[in-house]
PDB file of C-alpha atoms in Angstrom:
ATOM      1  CA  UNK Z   1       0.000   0.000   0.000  1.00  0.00           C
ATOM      2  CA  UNK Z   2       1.377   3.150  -1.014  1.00  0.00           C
ATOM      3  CA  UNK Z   3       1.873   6.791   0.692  1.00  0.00           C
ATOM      4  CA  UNK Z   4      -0.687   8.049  -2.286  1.00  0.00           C
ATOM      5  CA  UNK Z   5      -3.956   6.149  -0.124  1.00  0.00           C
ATOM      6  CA  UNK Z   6      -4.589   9.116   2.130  1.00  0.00           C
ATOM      7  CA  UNK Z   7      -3.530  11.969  -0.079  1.00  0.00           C
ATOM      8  CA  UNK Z   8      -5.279  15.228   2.118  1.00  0.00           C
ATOM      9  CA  UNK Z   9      -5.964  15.706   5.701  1.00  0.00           C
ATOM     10  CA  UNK Z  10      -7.642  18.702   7.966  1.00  0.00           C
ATOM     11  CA  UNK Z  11      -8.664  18.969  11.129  1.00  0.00           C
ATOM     12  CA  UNK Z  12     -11.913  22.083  11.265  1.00  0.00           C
ATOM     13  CA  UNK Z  13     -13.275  23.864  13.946  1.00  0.00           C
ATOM     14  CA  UNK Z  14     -16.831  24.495  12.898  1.00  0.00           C
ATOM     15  CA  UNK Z  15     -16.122  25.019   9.181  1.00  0.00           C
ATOM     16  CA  UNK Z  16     -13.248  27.200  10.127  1.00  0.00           C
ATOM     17  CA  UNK Z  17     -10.206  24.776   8.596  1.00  0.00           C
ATOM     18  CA  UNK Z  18      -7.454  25.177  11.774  1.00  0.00           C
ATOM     19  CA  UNK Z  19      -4.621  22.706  10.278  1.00  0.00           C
ATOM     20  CA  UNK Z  20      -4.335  20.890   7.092  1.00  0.00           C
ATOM     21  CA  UNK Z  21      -2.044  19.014   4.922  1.00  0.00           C
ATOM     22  CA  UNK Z  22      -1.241  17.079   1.776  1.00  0.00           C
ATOM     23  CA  UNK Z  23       1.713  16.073  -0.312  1.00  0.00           C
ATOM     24  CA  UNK Z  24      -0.728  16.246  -3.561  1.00  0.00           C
ATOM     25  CA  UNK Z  25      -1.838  18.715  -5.785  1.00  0.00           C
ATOM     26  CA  UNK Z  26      -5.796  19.150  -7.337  1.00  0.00           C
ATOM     27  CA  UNK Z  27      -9.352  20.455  -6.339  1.00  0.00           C
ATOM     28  CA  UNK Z  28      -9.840  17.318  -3.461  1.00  0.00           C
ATOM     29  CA  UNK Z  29      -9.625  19.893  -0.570  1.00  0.00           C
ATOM     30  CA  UNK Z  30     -11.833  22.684  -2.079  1.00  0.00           C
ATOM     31  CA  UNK Z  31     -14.533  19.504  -2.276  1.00  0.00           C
ATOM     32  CA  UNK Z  32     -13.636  18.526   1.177  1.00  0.00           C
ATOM     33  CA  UNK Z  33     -13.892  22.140   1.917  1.00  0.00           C
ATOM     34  CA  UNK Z  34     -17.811  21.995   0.699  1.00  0.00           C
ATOM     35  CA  UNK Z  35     -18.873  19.066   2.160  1.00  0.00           C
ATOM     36  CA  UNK Z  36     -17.600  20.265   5.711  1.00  0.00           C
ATOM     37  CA  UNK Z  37     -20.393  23.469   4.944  1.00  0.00           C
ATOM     38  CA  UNK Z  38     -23.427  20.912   4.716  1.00  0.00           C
ATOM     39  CA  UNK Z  39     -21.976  17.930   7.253  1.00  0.00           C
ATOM     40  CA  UNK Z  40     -24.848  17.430  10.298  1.00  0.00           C
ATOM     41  CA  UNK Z  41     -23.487  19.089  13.682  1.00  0.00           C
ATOM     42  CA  UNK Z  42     -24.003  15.762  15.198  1.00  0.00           C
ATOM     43  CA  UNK Z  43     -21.491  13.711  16.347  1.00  0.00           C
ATOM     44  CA  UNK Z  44     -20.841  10.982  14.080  1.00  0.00           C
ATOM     45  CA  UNK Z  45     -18.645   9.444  10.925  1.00  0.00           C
ATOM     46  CA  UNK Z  46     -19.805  10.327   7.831  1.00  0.00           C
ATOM     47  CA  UNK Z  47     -18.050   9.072   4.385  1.00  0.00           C
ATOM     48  CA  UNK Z  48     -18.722  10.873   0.420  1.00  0.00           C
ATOM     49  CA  UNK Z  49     -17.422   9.301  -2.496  1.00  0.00           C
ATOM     50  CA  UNK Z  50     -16.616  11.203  -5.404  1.00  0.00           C
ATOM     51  CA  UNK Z  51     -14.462  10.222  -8.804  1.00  0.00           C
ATOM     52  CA  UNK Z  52     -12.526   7.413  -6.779  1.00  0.00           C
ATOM     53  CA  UNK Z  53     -12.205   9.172  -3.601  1.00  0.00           C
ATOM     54  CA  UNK Z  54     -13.396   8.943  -0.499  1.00  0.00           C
ATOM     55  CA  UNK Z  55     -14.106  11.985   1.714  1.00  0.00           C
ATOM     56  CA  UNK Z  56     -14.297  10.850   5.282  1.00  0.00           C
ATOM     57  CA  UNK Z  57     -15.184  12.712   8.570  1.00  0.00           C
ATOM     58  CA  UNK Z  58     -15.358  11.990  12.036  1.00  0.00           C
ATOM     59  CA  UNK Z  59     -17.616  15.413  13.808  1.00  0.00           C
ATOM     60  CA  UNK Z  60     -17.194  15.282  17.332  1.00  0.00           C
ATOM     61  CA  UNK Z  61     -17.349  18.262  20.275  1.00  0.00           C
ATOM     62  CA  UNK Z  62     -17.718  20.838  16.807  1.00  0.00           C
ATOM     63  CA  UNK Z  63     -15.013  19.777  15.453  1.00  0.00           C
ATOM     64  CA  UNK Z  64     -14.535  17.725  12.419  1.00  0.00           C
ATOM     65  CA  UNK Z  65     -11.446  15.794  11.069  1.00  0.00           C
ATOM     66  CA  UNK Z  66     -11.434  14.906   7.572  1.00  0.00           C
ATOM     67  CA  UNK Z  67      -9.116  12.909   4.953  1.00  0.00           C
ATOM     68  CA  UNK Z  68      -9.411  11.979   1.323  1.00  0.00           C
ATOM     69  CA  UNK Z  69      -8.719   8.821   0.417  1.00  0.00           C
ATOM     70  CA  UNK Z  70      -8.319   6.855  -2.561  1.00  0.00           C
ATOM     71  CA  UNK Z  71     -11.372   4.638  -2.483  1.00  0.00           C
ATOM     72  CA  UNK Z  72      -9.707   1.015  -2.544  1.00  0.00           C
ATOM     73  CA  UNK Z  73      -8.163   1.656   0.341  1.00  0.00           C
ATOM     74  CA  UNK Z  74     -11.455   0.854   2.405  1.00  0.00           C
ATOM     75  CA  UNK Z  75     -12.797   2.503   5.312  1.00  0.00           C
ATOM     76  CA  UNK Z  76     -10.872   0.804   8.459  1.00  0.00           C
ATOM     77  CA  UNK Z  77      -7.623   2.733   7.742  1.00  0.00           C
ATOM     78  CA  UNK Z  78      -8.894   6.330   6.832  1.00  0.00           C
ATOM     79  CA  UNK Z  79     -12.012   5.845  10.055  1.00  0.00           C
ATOM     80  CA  UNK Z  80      -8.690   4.657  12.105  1.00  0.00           C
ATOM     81  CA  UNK Z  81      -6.492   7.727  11.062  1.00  0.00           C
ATOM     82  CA  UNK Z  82      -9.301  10.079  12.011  1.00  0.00           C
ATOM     83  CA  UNK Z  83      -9.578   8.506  15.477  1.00  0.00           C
ATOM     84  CA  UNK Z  84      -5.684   8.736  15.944  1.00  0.00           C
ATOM     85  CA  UNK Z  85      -5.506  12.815  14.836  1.00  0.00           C
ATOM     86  CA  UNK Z  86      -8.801  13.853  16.640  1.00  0.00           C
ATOM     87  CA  UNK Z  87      -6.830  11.693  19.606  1.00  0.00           C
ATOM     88  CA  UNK Z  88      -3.773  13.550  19.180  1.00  0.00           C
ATOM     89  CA  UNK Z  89      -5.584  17.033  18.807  1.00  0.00           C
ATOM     90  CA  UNK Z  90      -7.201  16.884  21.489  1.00  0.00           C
ATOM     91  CA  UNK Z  91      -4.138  16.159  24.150  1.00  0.00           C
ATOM     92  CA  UNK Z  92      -2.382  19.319  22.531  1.00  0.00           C
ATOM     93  CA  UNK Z  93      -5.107  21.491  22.176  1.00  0.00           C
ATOM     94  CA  UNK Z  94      -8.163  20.529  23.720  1.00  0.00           C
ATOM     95  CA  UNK Z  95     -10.094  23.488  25.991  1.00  0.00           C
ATOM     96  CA  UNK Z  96      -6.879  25.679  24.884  1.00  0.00           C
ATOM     97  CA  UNK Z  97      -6.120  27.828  21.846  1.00  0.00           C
ATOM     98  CA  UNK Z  98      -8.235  25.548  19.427  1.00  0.00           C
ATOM     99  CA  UNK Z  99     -10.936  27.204  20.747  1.00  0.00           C
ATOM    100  CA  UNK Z 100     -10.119  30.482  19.411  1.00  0.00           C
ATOM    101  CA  UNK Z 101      -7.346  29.853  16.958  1.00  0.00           C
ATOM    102  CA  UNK Z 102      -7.627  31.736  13.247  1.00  0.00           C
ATOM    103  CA  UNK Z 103      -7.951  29.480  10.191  1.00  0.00           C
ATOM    104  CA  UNK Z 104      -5.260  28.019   9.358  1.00  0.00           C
ATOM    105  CA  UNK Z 105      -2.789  29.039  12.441  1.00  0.00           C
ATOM    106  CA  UNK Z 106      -2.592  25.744  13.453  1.00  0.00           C
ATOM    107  CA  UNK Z 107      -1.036  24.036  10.122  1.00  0.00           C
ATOM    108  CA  UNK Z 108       2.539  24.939  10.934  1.00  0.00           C
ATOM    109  CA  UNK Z 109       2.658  22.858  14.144  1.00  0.00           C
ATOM    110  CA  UNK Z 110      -0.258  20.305  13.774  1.00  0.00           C
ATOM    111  CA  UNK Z 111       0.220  19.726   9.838  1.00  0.00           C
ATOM    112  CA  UNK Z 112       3.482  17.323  10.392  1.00  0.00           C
ATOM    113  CA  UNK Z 113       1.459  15.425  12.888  1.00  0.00           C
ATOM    114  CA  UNK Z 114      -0.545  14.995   9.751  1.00  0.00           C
ATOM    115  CA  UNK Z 115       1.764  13.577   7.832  1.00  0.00           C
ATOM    116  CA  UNK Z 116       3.149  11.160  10.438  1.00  0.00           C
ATOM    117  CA  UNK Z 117      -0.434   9.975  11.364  1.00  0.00           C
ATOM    118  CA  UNK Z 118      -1.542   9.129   7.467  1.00  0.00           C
ATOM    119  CA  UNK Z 119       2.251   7.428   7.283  1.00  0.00           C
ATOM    120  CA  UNK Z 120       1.744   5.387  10.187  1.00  0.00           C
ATOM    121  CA  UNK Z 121      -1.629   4.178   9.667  1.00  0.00           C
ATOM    122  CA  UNK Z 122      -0.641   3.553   5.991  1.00  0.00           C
ATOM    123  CA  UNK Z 123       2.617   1.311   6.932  1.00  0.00           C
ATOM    124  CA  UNK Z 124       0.469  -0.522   9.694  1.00  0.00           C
ATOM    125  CA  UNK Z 125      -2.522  -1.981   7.848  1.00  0.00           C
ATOM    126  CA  UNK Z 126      -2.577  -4.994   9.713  1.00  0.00           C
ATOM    127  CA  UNK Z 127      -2.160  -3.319  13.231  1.00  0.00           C
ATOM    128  CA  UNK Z 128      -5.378  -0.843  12.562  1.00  0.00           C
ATOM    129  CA  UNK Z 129      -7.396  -3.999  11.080  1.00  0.00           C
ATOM    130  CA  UNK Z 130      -6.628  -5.499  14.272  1.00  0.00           C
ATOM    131  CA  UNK Z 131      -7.458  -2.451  16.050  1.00  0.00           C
ATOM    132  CA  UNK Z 132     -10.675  -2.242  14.446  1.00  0.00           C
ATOM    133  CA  UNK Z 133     -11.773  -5.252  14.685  1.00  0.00           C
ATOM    134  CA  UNK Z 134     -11.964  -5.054  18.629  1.00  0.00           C
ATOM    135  CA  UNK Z 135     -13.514  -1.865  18.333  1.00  0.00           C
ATOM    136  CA  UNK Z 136     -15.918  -3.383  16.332  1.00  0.00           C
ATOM    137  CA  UNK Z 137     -16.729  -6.227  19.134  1.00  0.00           C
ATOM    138  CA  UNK Z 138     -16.857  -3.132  22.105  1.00  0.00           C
ATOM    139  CA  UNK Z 139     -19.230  -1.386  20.244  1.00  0.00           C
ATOM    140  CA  UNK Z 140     -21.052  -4.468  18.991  1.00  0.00           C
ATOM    141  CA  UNK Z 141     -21.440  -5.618  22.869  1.00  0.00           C
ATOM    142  CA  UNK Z 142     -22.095  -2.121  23.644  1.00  0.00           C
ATOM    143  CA  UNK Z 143     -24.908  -2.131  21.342  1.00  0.00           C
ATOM    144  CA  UNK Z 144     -26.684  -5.106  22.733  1.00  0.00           C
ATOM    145  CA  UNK Z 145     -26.677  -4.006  26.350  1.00  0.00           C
ATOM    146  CA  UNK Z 146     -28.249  -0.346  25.160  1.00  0.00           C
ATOM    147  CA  UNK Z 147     -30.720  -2.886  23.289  1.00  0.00           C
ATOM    148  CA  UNK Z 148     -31.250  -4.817  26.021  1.00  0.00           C
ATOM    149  CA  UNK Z 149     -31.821  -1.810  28.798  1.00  0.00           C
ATOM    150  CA  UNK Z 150     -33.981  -0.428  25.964  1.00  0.00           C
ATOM    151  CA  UNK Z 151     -36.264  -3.168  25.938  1.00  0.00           C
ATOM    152  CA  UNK Z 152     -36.477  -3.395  29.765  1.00  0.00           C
ATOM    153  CA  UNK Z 153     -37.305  -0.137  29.780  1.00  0.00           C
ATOM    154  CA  UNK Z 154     -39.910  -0.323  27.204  1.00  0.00           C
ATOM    155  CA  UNK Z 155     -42.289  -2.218  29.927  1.00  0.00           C
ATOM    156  CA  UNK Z 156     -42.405  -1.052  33.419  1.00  0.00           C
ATOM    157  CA  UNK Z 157     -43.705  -4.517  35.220  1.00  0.00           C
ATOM    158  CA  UNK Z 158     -40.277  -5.677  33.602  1.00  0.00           C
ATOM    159  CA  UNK Z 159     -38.339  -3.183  35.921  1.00  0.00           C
ATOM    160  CA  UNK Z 160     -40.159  -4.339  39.207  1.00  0.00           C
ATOM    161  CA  UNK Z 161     -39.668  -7.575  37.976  1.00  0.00           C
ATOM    162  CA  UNK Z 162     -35.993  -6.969  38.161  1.00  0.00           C
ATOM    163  CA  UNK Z 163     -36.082  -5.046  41.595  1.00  0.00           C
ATOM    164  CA  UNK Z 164     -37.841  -7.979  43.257  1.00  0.00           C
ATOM    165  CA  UNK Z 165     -35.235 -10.644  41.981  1.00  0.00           C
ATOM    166  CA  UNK Z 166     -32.652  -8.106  43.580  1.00  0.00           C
ATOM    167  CA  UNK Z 167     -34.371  -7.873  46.823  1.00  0.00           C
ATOM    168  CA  UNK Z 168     -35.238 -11.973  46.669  1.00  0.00           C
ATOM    169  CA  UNK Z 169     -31.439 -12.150  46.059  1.00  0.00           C
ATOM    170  CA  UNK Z 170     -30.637  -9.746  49.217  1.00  0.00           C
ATOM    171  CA  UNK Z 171     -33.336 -12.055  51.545  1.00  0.00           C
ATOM    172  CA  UNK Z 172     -31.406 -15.085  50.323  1.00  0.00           C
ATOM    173  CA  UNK Z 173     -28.200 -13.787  51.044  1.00  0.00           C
ATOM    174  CA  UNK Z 174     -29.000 -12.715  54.482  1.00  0.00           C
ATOM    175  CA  UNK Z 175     -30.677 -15.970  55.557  1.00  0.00           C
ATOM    176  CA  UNK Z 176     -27.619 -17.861  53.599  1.00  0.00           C
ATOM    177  CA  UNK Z 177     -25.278 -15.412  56.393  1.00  0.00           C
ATOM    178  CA  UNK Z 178     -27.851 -16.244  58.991  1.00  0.00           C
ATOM    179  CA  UNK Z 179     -27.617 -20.378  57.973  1.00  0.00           C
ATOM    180  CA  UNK Z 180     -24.289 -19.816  58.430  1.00  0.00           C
ATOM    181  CA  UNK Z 181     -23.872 -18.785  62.331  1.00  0.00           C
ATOM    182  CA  UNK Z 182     -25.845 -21.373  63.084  1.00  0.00           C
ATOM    183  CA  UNK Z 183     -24.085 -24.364  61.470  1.00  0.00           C
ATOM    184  CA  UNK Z 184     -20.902 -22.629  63.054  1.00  0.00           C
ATOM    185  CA  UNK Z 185     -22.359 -22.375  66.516  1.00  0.00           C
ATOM    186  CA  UNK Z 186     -24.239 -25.753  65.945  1.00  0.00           C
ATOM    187  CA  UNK Z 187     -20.293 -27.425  65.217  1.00  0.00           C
ATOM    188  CA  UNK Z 188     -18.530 -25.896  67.809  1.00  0.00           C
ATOM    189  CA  UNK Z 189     -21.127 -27.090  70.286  1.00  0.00           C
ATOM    190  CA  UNK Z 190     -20.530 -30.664  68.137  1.00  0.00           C
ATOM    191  CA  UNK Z 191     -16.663 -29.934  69.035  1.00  0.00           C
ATOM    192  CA  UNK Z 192     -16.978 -29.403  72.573  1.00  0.00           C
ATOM    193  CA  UNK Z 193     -19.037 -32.281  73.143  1.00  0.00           C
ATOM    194  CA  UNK Z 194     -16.662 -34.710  71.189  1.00  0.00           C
ATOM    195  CA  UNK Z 195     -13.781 -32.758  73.335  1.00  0.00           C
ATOM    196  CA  UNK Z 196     -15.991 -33.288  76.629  1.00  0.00           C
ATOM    197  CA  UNK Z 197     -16.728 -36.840  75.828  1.00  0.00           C
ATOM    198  CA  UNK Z 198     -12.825 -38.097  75.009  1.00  0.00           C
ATOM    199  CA  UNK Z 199     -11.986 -36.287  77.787  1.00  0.00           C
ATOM    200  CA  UNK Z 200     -13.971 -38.344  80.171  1.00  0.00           C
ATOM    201  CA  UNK Z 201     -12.948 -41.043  79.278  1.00  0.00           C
ATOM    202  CA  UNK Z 202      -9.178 -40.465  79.566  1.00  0.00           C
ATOM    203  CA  UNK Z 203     -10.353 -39.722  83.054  1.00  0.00           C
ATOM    204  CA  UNK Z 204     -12.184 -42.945  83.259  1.00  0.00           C
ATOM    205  CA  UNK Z 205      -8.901 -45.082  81.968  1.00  0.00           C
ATOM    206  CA  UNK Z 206      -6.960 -43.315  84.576  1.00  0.00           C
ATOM    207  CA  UNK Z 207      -9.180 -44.117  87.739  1.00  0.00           C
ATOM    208  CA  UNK Z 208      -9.517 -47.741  85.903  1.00  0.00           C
ATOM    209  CA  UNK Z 209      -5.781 -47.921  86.273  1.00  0.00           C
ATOM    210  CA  UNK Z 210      -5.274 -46.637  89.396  1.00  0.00           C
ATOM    211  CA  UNK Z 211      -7.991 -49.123  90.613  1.00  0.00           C
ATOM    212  CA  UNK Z 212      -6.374 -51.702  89.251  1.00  0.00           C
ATOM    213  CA  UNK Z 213      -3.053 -50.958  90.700  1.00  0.00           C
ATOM    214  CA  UNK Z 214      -4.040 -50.146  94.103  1.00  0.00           C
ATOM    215  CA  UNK Z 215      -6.424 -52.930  94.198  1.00  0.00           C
ATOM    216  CA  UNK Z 216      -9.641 -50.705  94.862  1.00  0.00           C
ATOM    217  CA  UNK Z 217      -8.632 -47.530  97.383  1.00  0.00           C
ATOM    218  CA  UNK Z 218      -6.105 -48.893  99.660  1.00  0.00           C
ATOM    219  CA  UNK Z 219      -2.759 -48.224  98.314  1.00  0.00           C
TER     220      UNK Z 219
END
């Protein structure tokens, strides 16, 4: 896989463009440039193809990170490059002069970050289709328990259902402590009697043999 797979990068605060850059020359970021003016506010990924090209954005907090891609290159490695830059903008500039920065004032120190982020992710396929893939289970488990709580929530008897298994569970765990004391008490009584009982009758060998040896009591 070549360098040419992610060919232009920016990272935009609103639609103001803060950083960008690209090794490459044509009209790719005046496109990008559009589609950043009619992207949803939301946060979310969106993707565009156009003429081979894929135009891919991840909106998140108001800002949006974007890079053009050439289209074979699939989604897990530009989605994964996004993630890794919005990452990496965030611990140098997050709640600080991003906030009020002028376009473009930010491409002299955050544009080389650019660059090394598309290299890396473009040397490392196999590392961010690992990567991805366990996203792709978090999310997928994380998707089923928001299904699941949706559903219980859907129906309200569900809910007390669930309360009264708790509080069943809490009554059973208190009588199971309860159970417990007692069998304890209940074997150390068992001990002491067992103790008691081989005790007396070391006592009752000893007399025996004392009997025995001073023929009754006169010794």
């Amino acid at each position: 896989m070549g360098q040419q797979s992610l060919i232009y990068s920016f990272v935009a605060r609103g639609t103001v463009v803060l950083a960008e850059f690209t090794e490459f020359s044509g009209n790719f970021n005046s496109i990008a440039a559009q589609c950043l003016q009619k992207l949803p506010a939301s946060n979310n990924k969106f993707t565009y193809n156009c003429d081979g090209h894929t135009f891919n954005y991840l909106v998140e907090d108001g800002y949006t990170y974007c890079v053009v891609a050439v289209e074979s290159v699939g989604r897990q490695i530009p989605i994964a490059f996004l993630e890794r830059v919005k990452e990496d903008f965030n611990k140098r500039y997050g709640g600080g002069k991003a906030a009020t920065a002028a376009a473009n004032s930010l491409t002299r120190e955050f544009g080389s970050k650019l660059r090394e982020h598309m290299q890396y992710c473009v040397d490392h396929p196999e590392e961010i289709s690992k990567l991805a893939k366990v996203k792709a289970q978090v999310s997928e488990v994380k998707g089923v328990m928001m299904e699941n709580i949706e559903k219980v929530l859907d129906r309200g008897e569900k809910i007390e259902l669930l309360v009264d298994k708790t509080e069943n569970l809490r009554s059973q765990a208190q009588d199971f402590r309860q159970h417990g004391t007692q069998m304890r008490r209940k074997m150390w009584l068992q001990n002491m009697k067992v103790k008691l009982i081989v005790l007396g009758i070391i006592i009752a060998l000893v007399l025996i043999i004392i009997l025995s040896v001073c023929h009754g009591f006169k010794c």
